[in-house]
PDB file of C-alpha atoms and ligand atoms in Angstrom:
ATOM      1  CA  MET E   1     -23.001 -22.093  -0.129  1.00 97.00           C
ATOM      2  CA  GLN E   2     -22.660 -18.427  -1.036  1.00 98.00           C
ATOM      3  CA  VAL E   3     -19.985 -16.178   0.440  1.00 98.00           C
ATOM      4  CA  LEU E   4     -19.291 -12.557  -0.452  1.00 98.00           C
ATOM      5  CA  GLY E   5     -15.677 -12.384  -1.632  1.00 98.00           C
ATOM      6  CA  ILE E   6     -13.918  -9.018  -1.397  1.00 98.00           C
ATOM      7  CA  ASP E   7     -10.461  -8.314  -2.793  1.00 97.00           C
ATOM      8  CA  ILE E   8      -8.853  -5.258  -1.203  1.00 97.00           C
ATOM      9  CA  GLY E   9      -6.080  -3.796  -3.306  1.00 92.00           C
ATOM     10  CA  GLY E  10      -3.915  -0.695  -3.302  1.00 86.00           C
ATOM     11  CA  SER E  11      -5.984   0.891  -6.087  1.00 88.00           C
ATOM     12  CA  GLY E  12      -9.383  -0.840  -6.029  1.00 93.00           C
ATOM     13  CA  ILE E  13     -11.690  -2.788  -3.717  1.00 97.00           C
ATOM     14  CA  LYS E  14     -13.692  -5.383  -5.633  1.00 97.00           C
ATOM     15  CA  GLY E  15     -16.370  -7.778  -4.503  1.00 98.00           C
ATOM     16  CA  ALA E  16     -18.940 -10.293  -5.698  1.00 98.00           C
ATOM     17  CA  PRO E  17     -21.038 -13.073  -4.196  1.00 98.00           C
ATOM     18  CA  VAL E  18     -19.398 -16.421  -4.947  1.00 98.00           C
ATOM     19  CA  ASP E  19     -20.761 -19.949  -5.189  1.00 98.00           C
ATOM     20  CA  ILE E  20     -17.944 -21.613  -3.271  1.00 97.00           C
ATOM     21  CA  GLU E  21     -18.734 -25.158  -4.430  1.00 97.00           C
ATOM     22  CA  LYS E  22     -18.385 -24.147  -8.087  1.00 96.00           C
ATOM     23  CA  GLY E  23     -15.797 -21.425  -7.511  1.00 95.00           C
ATOM     24  CA  GLU E  24     -17.837 -19.021  -9.606  1.00 95.00           C
ATOM     25  CA  MET E  25     -18.878 -15.435  -9.120  1.00 97.00           C
ATOM     26  CA  LEU E  26     -22.666 -15.160  -9.138  1.00 97.00           C
ATOM     27  CA  THR E  27     -22.790 -11.625 -10.524  1.00 97.00           C
ATOM     28  CA  LYS E  28     -20.509  -9.116 -12.137  1.00 96.00           C
ATOM     29  CA  ARG E  29     -17.999  -7.763  -9.629  1.00 97.00           C
ATOM     30  CA  TYR E  30     -18.594  -4.385  -8.010  1.00 98.00           C
ATOM     31  CA  ARG E  31     -15.511  -2.170  -7.780  1.00 97.00           C
ATOM     32  CA  ILE E  32     -14.872   0.978  -5.774  1.00 98.00           C
ATOM     33  CA  PRO E  33     -11.517   2.810  -5.918  1.00 97.00           C
ATOM     34  CA  THR E  34      -9.507   2.338  -2.717  1.00 96.00           C
ATOM     35  CA  PRO E  35      -9.965   5.490  -0.600  1.00 97.00           C
ATOM     36  CA  GLN E  36      -6.846   7.645  -0.332  1.00 96.00           C
ATOM     37  CA  PRO E  37      -5.382   7.738   2.246  1.00 97.00           C
ATOM     38  CA  SER E  38      -6.260   4.075   2.726  1.00 97.00           C
ATOM     39  CA  LYS E  39      -6.730   4.257   6.493  1.00 97.00           C
ATOM     40  CA  PRO E  40      -8.616   1.508   8.334  1.00 98.00           C
ATOM     41  CA  LYS E  41     -11.832   3.478   8.898  1.00 98.00           C
ATOM     42  CA  SER E  42     -12.335   4.548   5.258  1.00 98.00           C
ATOM     43  CA  VAL E  43     -11.411   1.108   3.876  1.00 98.00           C
ATOM     44  CA  ALA E  44     -13.895  -0.485   6.312  1.00 98.00           C
ATOM     45  CA  GLU E  45     -16.590   1.928   5.090  1.00 98.00           C
ATOM     46  CA  THR E  46     -15.851   0.899   1.496  1.00 98.00           C
ATOM     47  CA  VAL E  47     -16.082  -2.799   2.411  1.00 98.00           C
ATOM     48  CA  ALA E  48     -19.452  -2.054   4.053  1.00 98.00           C
ATOM     49  CA  LYS E  49     -20.587  -0.222   0.876  1.00 98.00           C
ATOM     50  CA  ILE E  50     -19.859  -3.335  -1.178  1.00 98.00           C
ATOM     51  CA  ALA E  51     -21.807  -5.508   1.285  1.00 98.00           C
ATOM     52  CA  ARG E  52     -24.741  -3.056   1.136  1.00 98.00           C
ATOM     53  CA  HIS E  53     -24.600  -3.031  -2.684  1.00 98.00           C
ATOM     54  CA  TYR E  54     -25.461  -6.739  -2.595  1.00 98.00           C
ATOM     55  CA  ALA E  55     -27.805  -6.357   0.459  1.00 98.00           C
ATOM     56  CA  TRP E  56     -25.514  -8.976   2.015  1.00 98.00           C
ATOM     57  CA  ASP E  57     -26.156 -10.526   5.404  1.00 97.00           C
ATOM     58  CA  GLY E  58     -24.128 -13.743   5.145  1.00 98.00           C
ATOM     59  CA  PRO E  59     -20.469 -14.652   5.583  1.00 98.00           C
ATOM     60  CA  ILE E  60     -17.761 -12.491   3.999  1.00 98.00           C
ATOM     61  CA  GLY E  61     -14.153 -13.311   3.116  1.00 98.00           C
ATOM     62  CA  CYS E  62     -11.626 -10.538   2.423  1.00 98.00           C
ATOM     63  CA  GLY E  63      -8.251 -10.711   0.735  1.00 98.00           C
ATOM     64  CA  PHE E  64      -5.987  -8.013   2.134  1.00 98.00           C
ATOM     65  CA  PRO E  65      -2.657  -6.757   0.662  1.00 97.00           C
ATOM     66  CA  ALA E  66      -0.529  -7.464   3.755  1.00 97.00           C
ATOM     67  CA  ALA E  67       0.568 -10.305   5.990  1.00 98.00           C
ATOM     68  CA  VAL E  68      -2.534 -11.173   8.017  1.00 98.00           C
ATOM     69  CA  GLN E  69      -2.195 -13.242  11.162  1.00 98.00           C
ATOM     70  CA  HIS E  70      -5.472 -14.433  12.686  1.00 97.00           C
ATOM     71  CA  GLY E  71      -7.285 -11.423  11.211  1.00 97.00           C
ATOM     72  CA  ILE E  72      -4.639  -8.897  12.271  1.00 98.00           C
ATOM     73  CA  ALA E  73      -2.664  -6.984   9.618  1.00 98.00           C
ATOM     74  CA  ARG E  74       1.068  -7.199  10.296  1.00 98.00           C
ATOM     75  CA  THR E  75       2.589  -5.278   7.368  1.00 97.00           C
ATOM     76  CA  ALA E  76       1.518  -2.433   5.058  1.00 95.00           C
ATOM     77  CA  ALA E  77       3.509  -2.111   1.815  1.00 91.00           C
ATOM     78  CA  ASN E  78       0.781  -0.663  -0.428  1.00 91.00           C
ATOM     79  CA  ILE E  79      -1.771   0.380   2.149  1.00 95.00           C
ATOM     80  CA  HIS E  80      -1.733   2.970   4.940  1.00 97.00           C
ATOM     81  CA  GLN E  81       0.751   2.286   7.773  1.00 97.00           C
ATOM     82  CA  LYS E  82      -2.083   2.607  10.299  1.00 98.00           C
ATOM     83  CA  TRP E  83      -3.108  -0.919   9.349  1.00 98.00           C
ATOM     84  CA  ILE E  84      -0.166  -2.492  11.130  1.00 98.00           C
ATOM     85  CA  GLY E  85      -1.553  -4.175  14.246  1.00 98.00           C
ATOM     86  CA  THR E  86      -5.196  -3.492  13.277  1.00 98.00           C
ATOM     87  CA  ASP E  87      -7.666  -6.348  13.684  1.00 98.00           C
ATOM     88  CA  ALA E  88      -9.045  -6.128  10.150  1.00 98.00           C
ATOM     89  CA  ALA E  89     -11.481  -9.007  10.654  1.00 98.00           C
ATOM     90  CA  ALA E  90     -13.063  -7.368  13.715  1.00 98.00           C
ATOM     91  CA  LEU E  91     -13.191  -3.963  12.014  1.00 98.00           C
ATOM     92  CA  PHE E  92     -14.909  -5.291   8.872  1.00 98.00           C
ATOM     93  CA  SER E  93     -17.323  -7.431  10.923  1.00 98.00           C
ATOM     94  CA  GLU E  94     -18.370  -4.348  12.851  1.00 98.00           C
ATOM     95  CA  ALA E  95     -18.707  -2.236   9.691  1.00 98.00           C
ATOM     96  CA  THR E  96     -20.804  -4.816   7.803  1.00 98.00           C
ATOM     97  CA  GLY E  97     -22.646  -6.550  10.659  1.00 98.00           C
ATOM     98  CA  CYS E  98     -21.602  -9.862   9.041  1.00 98.00           C
ATOM     99  CA  PRO E  99     -19.073 -12.522  10.069  1.00 98.00           C
ATOM    100  CA  VAL E 100     -15.827 -11.651   8.247  1.00 98.00           C
ATOM    101  CA  LYS E 101     -12.573 -13.558   7.786  1.00 98.00           C
ATOM    102  CA  VAL E 102      -9.491 -11.844   6.375  1.00 98.00           C
ATOM    103  CA  ILE E 103      -6.444 -13.401   4.713  1.00 98.00           C
ATOM    104  CA  ASN E 104      -3.523 -12.190   2.616  1.00 98.00           C
ATOM    105  CA  ASP E 105      -4.673 -11.352  -0.939  1.00 97.00           C
ATOM    106  CA  ALA E 106      -2.094 -13.538  -2.714  1.00 97.00           C
ATOM    107  CA  ASP E 107      -2.964 -16.446  -0.413  1.00 98.00           C
ATOM    108  CA  ALA E 108      -6.604 -15.889  -1.390  1.00 98.00           C
ATOM    109  CA  ALA E 109      -5.790 -15.915  -5.110  1.00 97.00           C
ATOM    110  CA  GLY E 110      -3.690 -19.026  -4.561  1.00 98.00           C
ATOM    111  CA  LEU E 111      -6.524 -20.864  -2.808  1.00 98.00           C
ATOM    112  CA  ALA E 112      -8.790 -20.172  -5.796  1.00 97.00           C
ATOM    113  CA  GLU E 113      -6.206 -21.329  -8.324  1.00 97.00           C
ATOM    114  CA  MET E 114      -5.495 -24.520  -6.367  1.00 97.00           C
ATOM    115  CA  ALA E 115      -9.185 -25.347  -5.952  1.00 97.00           C
ATOM    116  CA  PHE E 116     -10.555 -24.365  -9.361  1.00 96.00           C
ATOM    117  CA  GLY E 117      -7.780 -23.107 -11.619  1.00 96.00           C
ATOM    118  CA  ALA E 118      -4.306 -23.880 -12.869  1.00 96.00           C
ATOM    119  CA  GLY E 119      -3.238 -25.651  -9.660  1.00 97.00           C
ATOM    120  CA  GLN E 120      -6.158 -28.054  -9.473  1.00 96.00           C
ATOM    121  CA  GLY E 121      -5.030 -31.472  -8.270  1.00 96.00           C
ATOM    122  CA  ARG E 122      -1.351 -30.479  -8.290  1.00 97.00           C
ATOM    123  CA  MET E 123       0.777 -32.118  -5.618  1.00 97.00           C
ATOM    124  CA  GLY E 124       4.329 -31.115  -4.724  1.00 98.00           C
ATOM    125  CA  VAL E 125       5.425 -27.515  -4.303  1.00 98.00           C
ATOM    126  CA  VAL E 126       3.306 -24.921  -6.096  1.00 98.00           C
ATOM    127  CA  LEU E 127       4.204 -21.247  -5.961  1.00 98.00           C
ATOM    128  CA  VAL E 128       1.574 -18.687  -6.936  1.00 98.00           C
ATOM    129  CA  VAL E 129       2.941 -15.208  -7.719  1.00 97.00           C
ATOM    130  CA  THR E 130       0.494 -12.328  -8.135  1.00 96.00           C
ATOM    131  CA  VAL E 131       1.893  -9.435 -10.106  1.00 95.00           C
ATOM    132  CA  GLY E 132       0.072  -6.134  -9.710  1.00 92.00           C
ATOM    133  CA  THR E 133       0.642  -2.965  -7.690  1.00 90.00           C
ATOM    134  CA  GLY E 134       2.415  -5.238  -5.230  1.00 94.00           C
ATOM    135  CA  LEU E 135       4.149  -8.576  -5.677  1.00 97.00           C
ATOM    136  CA  GLY E 136       2.350 -11.302  -3.733  1.00 97.00           C
ATOM    137  CA  THR E 137       3.182 -14.957  -3.184  1.00 98.00           C
ATOM    138  CA  ALA E 138       1.298 -18.037  -2.011  1.00 98.00           C
ATOM    139  CA  LEU E 139       3.149 -21.290  -1.360  1.00 98.00           C
ATOM    140  CA  PHE E 140       1.502 -24.722  -1.363  1.00 98.00           C
ATOM    141  CA  THR E 141       2.857 -28.162  -0.580  1.00 98.00           C
ATOM    142  CA  ASP E 142       0.610 -31.038  -1.633  1.00 98.00           C
ATOM    143  CA  GLY E 143      -2.255 -28.558  -1.868  1.00 98.00           C
ATOM    144  CA  LYS E 144      -1.779 -27.130   1.624  1.00 98.00           C
ATOM    145  CA  LEU E 145      -1.093 -23.419   2.025  1.00 98.00           C
ATOM    146  CA  LEU E 146       1.801 -22.063   4.054  1.00 98.00           C
ATOM    147  CA  PRO E 147       0.303 -18.582   4.722  1.00 98.00           C
ATOM    148  CA  ASN E 148       1.946 -15.141   4.581  1.00 98.00           C
ATOM    149  CA  THR E 149       5.132 -16.055   2.736  1.00 98.00           C
ATOM    150  CA  GLU E 150       5.666 -12.412   1.588  1.00 98.00           C
ATOM    151  CA  LEU E 151       8.301 -13.468  -0.955  1.00 98.00           C
ATOM    152  CA  GLY E 152       7.546 -10.360  -2.988  1.00 98.00           C
ATOM    153  CA  HIS E 153       9.894  -8.553  -0.628  1.00 98.00           C
ATOM    154  CA  ILE E 154      13.072 -10.599  -1.041  1.00 98.00           C
ATOM    155  CA  GLU E 155      16.005  -8.409  -1.989  1.00 97.00           C
ATOM    156  CA  ILE E 156      17.562  -8.304  -5.418  1.00 95.00           C
ATOM    157  CA  ASP E 157      20.693  -6.170  -5.751  1.00 92.00           C
ATOM    158  CA  CYS E 158      19.851  -4.600  -2.361  1.00 95.00           C
ATOM    159  CA  GLU E 159      16.397  -3.588  -3.593  1.00 96.00           C
ATOM    160  CA  ASP E 160      12.967  -4.848  -2.596  1.00 97.00           C
ATOM    161  CA  ALA E 161      11.946  -7.204  -5.442  1.00 98.00           C
ATOM    162  CA  GLU E 162       8.539  -5.531  -5.562  1.00 97.00           C
ATOM    163  CA  LEU E 163      10.200  -2.340  -6.757  1.00 97.00           C
ATOM    164  CA  ILE E 164      11.716  -4.197  -9.726  1.00 97.00           C
ATOM    165  CA  ALA E 165       9.268  -6.904 -10.775  1.00 97.00           C
ATOM    166  CA  SER E 166       5.753  -5.618  -9.943  1.00 97.00           C
ATOM    167  CA  ASP E 167       3.477  -4.186 -12.615  1.00 96.00           C
ATOM    168  CA  ALA E 168       3.690  -0.870 -10.756  1.00 94.00           C
ATOM    169  CA  ALA E 169       7.477  -0.937 -11.312  1.00 97.00           C
ATOM    170  CA  ARG E 170       6.944  -1.530 -15.061  1.00 97.00           C
ATOM    171  CA  LEU E 171       4.572   1.426 -15.276  1.00 97.00           C
ATOM    172  CA  ARG E 172       6.618   3.697 -12.976  1.00 97.00           C
ATOM    173  CA  ASP E 173       9.838   3.208 -14.969  1.00 97.00           C
ATOM    174  CA  GLU E 174       8.010   3.031 -18.335  1.00 98.00           C
ATOM    175  CA  LEU E 175       9.773  -0.248 -19.090  1.00 98.00           C
ATOM    176  CA  SER E 176       9.369  -2.125 -22.362  1.00 98.00           C
ATOM    177  CA  TRP E 177       7.846  -5.602 -22.020  1.00 98.00           C
ATOM    178  CA  LYS E 178      11.266  -7.037 -22.853  1.00 98.00           C
ATOM    179  CA  LYS E 179      13.106  -5.081 -20.154  1.00 98.00           C
ATOM    180  CA  TRP E 180      10.445  -5.719 -17.543  1.00 98.00           C
ATOM    181  CA  GLY E 181      10.075  -9.364 -18.598  1.00 98.00           C
ATOM    182  CA  LYS E 182      13.792  -9.863 -17.947  1.00 98.00           C
ATOM    183  CA  GLN E 183      13.480  -8.219 -14.507  1.00 98.00           C
ATOM    184  CA  LEU E 184      10.545 -10.482 -13.693  1.00 98.00           C
ATOM    185  CA  ASP E 185      12.662 -13.422 -14.831  1.00 98.00           C
ATOM    186  CA  THR E 186      15.535 -12.379 -12.520  1.00 98.00           C
ATOM    187  CA  TYR E 187      13.045 -12.317  -9.648  1.00 98.00           C
ATOM    188  CA  LEU E 188      11.455 -15.670 -10.506  1.00 98.00           C
ATOM    189  CA  THR E 189      14.875 -17.283 -10.913  1.00 98.00           C
ATOM    190  CA  ARG E 190      15.844 -16.082  -7.414  1.00 97.00           C
ATOM    191  CA  LEU E 191      12.583 -17.437  -6.026  1.00 97.00           C
ATOM    192  CA  GLU E 192      13.141 -20.721  -7.801  1.00 97.00           C
ATOM    193  CA  GLY E 193      16.512 -21.017  -6.085  1.00 97.00           C
ATOM    194  CA  LEU E 194      14.859 -20.513  -2.697  1.00 97.00           C
ATOM    195  CA  VAL E 195      11.817 -22.798  -2.800  1.00 97.00           C
ATOM    196  CA  TRP E 196      12.302 -25.040  -5.877  1.00 98.00           C
ATOM    197  CA  PRO E 197       8.681 -25.136  -6.971  1.00 98.00           C
ATOM    198  CA  ASP E 198       7.375 -27.860  -9.288  1.00 98.00           C
ATOM    199  CA  LEU E 199       4.922 -25.360 -10.703  1.00 98.00           C
ATOM    200  CA  ILE E 200       4.745 -21.560 -10.768  1.00 98.00           C
ATOM    201  CA  ILE E 201       1.343 -19.958 -11.375  1.00 97.00           C
ATOM    202  CA  LEU E 202       1.489 -16.310 -12.418  1.00 96.00           C
ATOM    203  CA  GLY E 203      -1.561 -14.230 -11.546  1.00 94.00           C
ATOM    204  CA  GLY E 204      -2.564 -10.636 -10.915  1.00 91.00           C
ATOM    205  CA  GLY E 205      -3.668  -7.963 -13.354  1.00 86.00           C
ATOM    206  CA  VAL E 206      -0.660  -8.225 -15.646  1.00 90.00           C
ATOM    207  CA  SER E 207      -1.163 -11.965 -16.211  1.00 89.00           C
ATOM    208  CA  LYS E 208      -3.759 -11.095 -18.862  1.00 89.00           C
ATOM    209  CA  LYS E 209      -0.924  -9.717 -20.992  1.00 94.00           C
ATOM    210  CA  TYR E 210       1.203 -12.851 -20.626  1.00 94.00           C
ATOM    211  CA  LYS E 211       1.971 -13.089 -24.354  1.00 96.00           C
ATOM    212  CA  LYS E 212       4.048  -9.928 -24.042  1.00 97.00           C
ATOM    213  CA  PHE E 213       6.424 -11.187 -21.330  1.00 97.00           C
ATOM    214  CA  MET E 214       6.343 -15.008 -21.312  1.00 97.00           C
ATOM    215  CA  PRO E 215       9.051 -15.222 -24.027  1.00 97.00           C
ATOM    216  CA  TYR E 216      11.552 -13.688 -21.545  1.00 98.00           C
ATOM    217  CA  LEU E 217      10.995 -16.168 -18.714  1.00 98.00           C
ATOM    218  CA  THR E 218      13.720 -18.795 -18.377  1.00 97.00           C
ATOM    219  CA  VAL E 219      12.914 -20.532 -15.052  1.00 97.00           C
ATOM    220  CA  GLN E 220      13.255 -24.306 -15.018  1.00 96.00           C
ATOM    221  CA  ALA E 221       9.954 -24.951 -13.254  1.00 97.00           C
ATOM    222  CA  GLU E 222       6.788 -25.402 -15.243  1.00 97.00           C
ATOM    223  CA  ILE E 223       5.181 -21.987 -15.447  1.00 97.00           C
ATOM    224  CA  VAL E 224       1.543 -21.277 -16.249  1.00 96.00           C
ATOM    225  CA  ILE E 225      -0.841 -18.338 -16.136  1.00 95.00           C
ATOM    226  CA  ALA E 226      -3.609 -18.189 -13.529  1.00 94.00           C
ATOM    227  CA  GLU E 227      -6.845 -19.424 -15.062  1.00 91.00           C
ATOM    228  CA  SER E 228      -9.153 -16.965 -13.389  1.00 79.00           C
ATOM    229  CA  PHE E 229      -6.838 -14.002 -13.990  1.00 64.00           C
ATOM    230  CA  ASN E 230      -7.968 -11.212 -11.691  1.00 68.00           C
ATOM    231  CA  GLU E 231     -11.089 -12.951 -10.369  1.00 89.00           C
ATOM    232  CA  ALA E 232      -9.049 -15.402  -8.299  1.00 93.00           C
ATOM    233  CA  GLY E 233      -8.680 -12.734  -5.595  1.00 95.00           C
ATOM    234  CA  ILE E 234     -12.460 -12.496  -5.103  1.00 97.00           C
ATOM    235  CA  ILE E 235     -13.135 -16.226  -5.420  1.00 97.00           C
ATOM    236  CA  GLY E 236     -10.300 -17.151  -3.037  1.00 97.00           C
ATOM    237  CA  ALA E 237     -11.363 -14.518  -0.507  1.00 98.00           C
ATOM    238  CA  ALA E 238     -14.826 -16.106  -0.523  1.00 98.00           C
ATOM    239  CA  LEU E 239     -13.273 -19.563   0.041  1.00 98.00           C
ATOM    240  CA  ALA E 240     -11.450 -18.166   3.069  1.00 98.00           C
ATOM    241  CA  GLY E 241     -14.664 -16.602   4.360  1.00 97.00           C
ATOM    242  CA  VAL E 242     -16.465 -19.908   4.941  1.00 96.00           C
ATOM    243  CA  PRO E 243     -17.514 -19.835   8.632  1.00 94.00           C
TER     244      PRO E 243
HETATM  245  C1  BGC F 301       2.304  -7.192   0.243  1.00 70.72           C
HETATM  246  C2  BGC F 301       1.692  -8.568   0.218  1.00 70.72           C
HETATM  247  C3  BGC F 301       0.637  -8.648  -0.870  1.00 70.72           C
HETATM  248  C4  BGC F 301       1.175  -8.178  -2.201  1.00 70.72           C
HETATM  249  C5  BGC F 301       0.116  -8.140  -3.279  1.00 70.72           C
HETATM  250  C6  BGC F 301       2.793  -6.823  -1.135  1.00 70.72           C
HETATM  251  O1  BGC F 301       3.310  -5.530  -1.108  1.00 70.72           O
HETATM  252  O2  BGC F 301       3.379  -7.147   1.149  1.00 70.72           O
HETATM  253  O3  BGC F 301       1.126  -8.872   1.457  1.00 70.72           O
HETATM  254  O4  BGC F 301       0.179  -9.969  -0.981  1.00 70.72           O
HETATM  255  O5  BGC F 301       1.737  -6.882  -2.069  1.00 70.72           O
HETATM  256  O6  BGC F 301      -0.903  -7.265  -2.967  1.00 70.72           O
END
């Protein structure tokens, strides 16, 4: 079965048709910068543009950078505040004319990693952390997702962890890999103390540069890099879009 997977991020909206049995993108991804301000109407138009680019008339799954409860956005850390309370699934279905399901973007990436990547076949507690503009988390026990954990917003020294350990924080404060790597380690150590994962999978854009920061990570849990790097968001969104 083919599902159009769309990963909505704070800076870019990316999509590609996905073979959901193989967990593979069928074409190169198509990316459009996230409209600014990222209000519901303009984001929905961008999602529709991606669907039109592929002349799509089948099911669509979207990963969205917020807590998403039954299609409704509940938070908005890196997206316009107007999203809070918006039925994203209904809005995107109307804009594209296709059936659309929407889930949290880190949950989407986690689903892809568990099905086809670094978490394949892993029982116990697996924590997927996506490190990009935001800090996303997906928590699995024996392969089953507990959605919308939002552990990127725990507090460290009275600050939102996202402001310390995201890739945006590294760029904003022009941190060396060593300095940032240690901040990421502080965050992961706190997380470890809260959920005691057997495995941590690190994903998101920065995971490609893992050689630069892995030496600074001291968590006890086994820690690996996401296998599909940044494509997990699109592949997992497609998995969630199955009607
Ligand atoms: C949001 C999460 C999202 C993460 C990654 C955070 O700011 O609260 O919902 O998963 O960013 O995009």
